[in-house]
Amino acid sequence: MGSGSTKGSKNEQDYIRAMQSQAHTYLNVLTRIESNSVRNTIEYPGNNSVAADLAHVARLVASGLKSNVYSLTTDNMFDNHERLMLHHPHALDIIDSAVGAFQQDCENLGIAERVILVLHSEFGRRLAPSGSGTDHGAAGPVFVIGKNVQG
């Protein structure tokens, strides 16, 4: 191999080492935050992964972590092509109870004015069934929630 590939390999290795070091540093910060005295002020709904994730975010924000954006993903609760009226009410209940708990916790923790929650779907649904359910559509729902959101 020529010297160019060695230089490229060195740059890539340096980049990977830097990312590894930063990730390790960030993990240590998160571990310290998780072990500090900030606790959620309410009990979040059990058996609800969305609520568990939002509870974690509330603790991180209340702990003073300087991140401006937290991004969470859910499983494909809304990716049902058939029997939407059977699946969606349960999925909406999961989201509703998680968001309600999060908002109350943020208020109790004194961080509600610093938090805006944006819920969105990466795809929409067509209203008319296609014979085997509904197809993906071009527009998706977005909800913006928070104490300082002006509707």
Short mmCIF file of C-alpha atoms in Angstrom, two decimals:
data_model
loop_
_atom_site.label_atom_id
_atom_site.label_comp_id
_atom_site.label_asym_id
_atom_site.label_seq_id
_atom_site.Cartn_x
_atom_site.Cartn_y
_atom_site.Cartn_z
CA MET A 1 0.00 0.00 0.00
CA GLY A 2 1.09 3.53 -0.67
CA SER A 3 1.68 6.16 1.97
CA GLY A 4 -1.68 7.82 1.16
CA SER A 5 -3.65 4.86 2.48
CA THR A 6 -1.56 4.76 5.65
CA LYS A 7 -2.30 8.45 6.27
CA GLY A 8 -6.01 7.86 5.63
CA SER A 9 -5.98 4.89 7.99
CA LYS A 10 -4.23 6.96 10.68
CA ASN A 11 -6.82 9.75 10.35
CA GLU A 12 -9.66 7.22 10.66
CA GLN A 13 -8.06 5.61 13.69
CA ASP A 14 -7.56 9.00 15.33
CA TYR A 15 -11.20 9.87 14.66
CA ILE A 16 -12.43 6.58 16.13
CA ARG A 17 -10.22 7.04 19.21
CA ALA A 18 -11.54 10.59 19.69
CA MET A 19 -15.16 9.40 19.39
CA GLN A 20 -14.47 6.55 21.79
CA SER A 21 -12.91 8.94 24.30
CA GLN A 22 -15.81 11.39 24.02
CA ALA A 23 -18.36 8.60 24.38
CA HIS A 24 -16.56 7.31 27.47
CA THR A 25 -16.45 10.80 28.99
CA TYR A 26 -20.15 11.32 28.26
CA LEU A 27 -21.01 7.92 29.75
CA ASN A 28 -19.18 8.88 32.95
CA VAL A 29 -21.16 12.13 33.12
CA LEU A 30 -24.46 10.28 32.59
CA THR A 31 -23.53 7.72 35.23
CA ARG A 32 -22.81 10.48 37.76
CA ILE A 33 -26.09 12.19 36.92
CA GLU A 34 -28.05 8.96 37.25
CA SER A 35 -26.53 8.30 40.66
CA ASN A 36 -27.19 11.78 42.05
CA SER A 37 -30.15 12.75 44.18
CA VAL A 38 -32.54 13.86 41.41
CA ARG A 39 -35.49 11.50 41.36
CA ASN A 40 -38.77 11.60 39.51
CA THR A 41 -41.51 13.20 41.59
CA ILE A 42 -44.29 10.91 40.44
CA GLU A 43 -44.68 7.28 39.54
CA TYR A 44 -44.69 6.84 35.78
CA PRO A 45 -46.99 4.22 34.23
CA GLY A 46 -45.54 0.73 34.47
CA ASN A 47 -44.98 -1.56 31.52
CA ASN A 48 -44.64 1.51 29.27
CA SER A 49 -41.29 1.98 27.55
CA VAL A 50 -42.22 5.49 26.39
CA ALA A 51 -42.90 6.52 30.01
CA ALA A 52 -39.63 4.95 31.17
CA ASP A 53 -37.69 6.88 28.52
CA LEU A 54 -39.42 10.17 29.36
CA ALA A 55 -38.79 9.60 33.09
CA HIS A 56 -35.11 9.24 32.27
CA VAL A 57 -35.11 12.48 30.25
CA ALA A 58 -36.83 14.35 33.09
CA ARG A 59 -34.08 13.24 35.50
CA LEU A 60 -31.34 14.26 33.07
CA VAL A 61 -32.83 17.71 32.46
CA ALA A 62 -33.45 18.28 36.19
CA SER A 63 -29.89 17.18 36.92
CA GLY A 64 -28.52 20.03 34.84
CA LEU A 65 -27.23 18.10 31.84
CA LYS A 66 -26.53 20.72 29.19
CA SER A 67 -27.99 18.79 26.22
CA ASN A 68 -30.58 20.87 24.38
CA VAL A 69 -32.19 18.00 22.49
CA TYR A 70 -33.10 14.47 23.53
CA SER A 71 -34.36 12.16 20.81
CA LEU A 72 -36.38 9.09 21.68
CA THR A 73 -37.87 6.50 19.39
CA THR A 74 -40.67 4.05 20.04
CA ASP A 75 -41.34 0.69 18.58
CA ASN A 76 -43.66 0.60 15.60
CA MET A 77 -46.84 1.06 17.64
CA PHE A 78 -48.57 2.90 14.82
CA ASP A 79 -47.27 0.90 11.86
CA ASN A 80 -50.43 -1.15 11.47
CA HIS A 81 -51.90 -1.48 8.02
CA GLU A 82 -55.06 -3.22 9.20
CA ARG A 83 -57.50 -2.97 12.10
CA LEU A 84 -56.35 0.52 13.05
CA MET A 85 -59.32 0.98 15.37
CA LEU A 86 -58.14 -2.07 17.29
CA HIS A 87 -54.46 -1.08 17.62
CA HIS A 88 -54.38 2.71 17.74
CA PRO A 89 -56.47 3.36 20.88
CA HIS A 90 -54.04 1.24 22.93
CA ALA A 91 -51.01 2.95 21.35
CA LEU A 92 -52.54 6.37 22.00
CA ASP A 93 -53.20 5.41 25.64
CA ILE A 94 -49.51 4.51 26.01
CA ILE A 95 -48.44 7.88 24.60
CA ASP A 96 -51.08 9.80 26.57
CA SER A 97 -50.18 8.31 29.95
CA ALA A 98 -46.43 8.71 29.32
CA VAL A 99 -46.70 12.33 28.18
CA GLY A 100 -49.12 13.21 31.00
CA ALA A 101 -46.73 11.80 33.60
CA PHE A 102 -43.75 13.54 31.98
CA GLN A 103 -45.48 16.92 31.93
CA GLN A 104 -46.53 16.60 35.58
CA ASP A 105 -43.03 15.49 36.58
CA CYS A 106 -41.44 18.39 34.70
CA GLU A 107 -43.78 20.80 36.51
CA ASN A 108 -42.96 19.25 39.90
CA LEU A 109 -39.20 19.27 39.16
CA GLY A 110 -39.32 22.96 38.19
CA ILE A 111 -38.13 22.34 34.63
CA ALA A 112 -41.43 22.69 32.74
CA GLU A 113 -40.51 26.12 31.36
CA ARG A 114 -37.32 24.67 29.84
CA VAL A 115 -38.92 21.69 28.11
CA ILE A 116 -40.83 21.45 24.84
CA LEU A 117 -41.90 18.00 23.74
CA VAL A 118 -42.31 17.31 20.03
CA LEU A 119 -44.05 14.09 19.03
CA HIS A 120 -44.00 13.12 15.39
CA SER A 121 -44.43 10.18 13.11
CA GLU A 122 -42.03 9.51 10.28
CA PHE A 123 -44.93 8.59 8.01
CA GLY A 124 -48.60 9.29 7.65
CA ARG A 125 -51.53 7.12 6.72
CA ARG A 126 -53.94 7.37 3.85
CA LEU A 127 -57.53 7.57 5.02
CA ALA A 128 -59.02 5.27 2.43
CA PRO A 129 -58.24 1.55 2.72
CA SER A 130 -56.45 -0.07 -0.18
CA GLY A 131 -58.05 -3.50 0.14
CA SER A 132 -55.45 -4.82 2.59
CA GLY A 133 -55.58 -1.98 5.08
CA THR A 134 -54.26 1.54 4.70
CA ASP A 135 -51.09 2.58 2.94
CA HIS A 136 -48.43 5.02 4.02
CA GLY A 137 -49.32 8.60 3.20
CA ALA A 138 -47.36 11.76 2.52
CA ALA A 139 -48.15 13.73 5.69
CA GLY A 140 -47.62 12.70 9.30
CA PRO A 141 -48.90 14.02 12.62
CA VAL A 142 -46.86 16.40 14.78
CA PHE A 143 -47.73 17.46 18.32
CA VAL A 144 -45.83 20.22 20.13
CA ILE A 145 -46.42 20.20 23.89
CA GLY A 146 -45.08 22.33 26.71
CA LYS A 147 -45.78 25.05 29.22
CA ASN A 148 -44.38 27.75 26.93
CA VAL A 149 -45.99 26.52 23.71
CA GLN A 150 -48.44 29.07 22.35
CA GLY A 151 -51.05 27.19 20.33
#
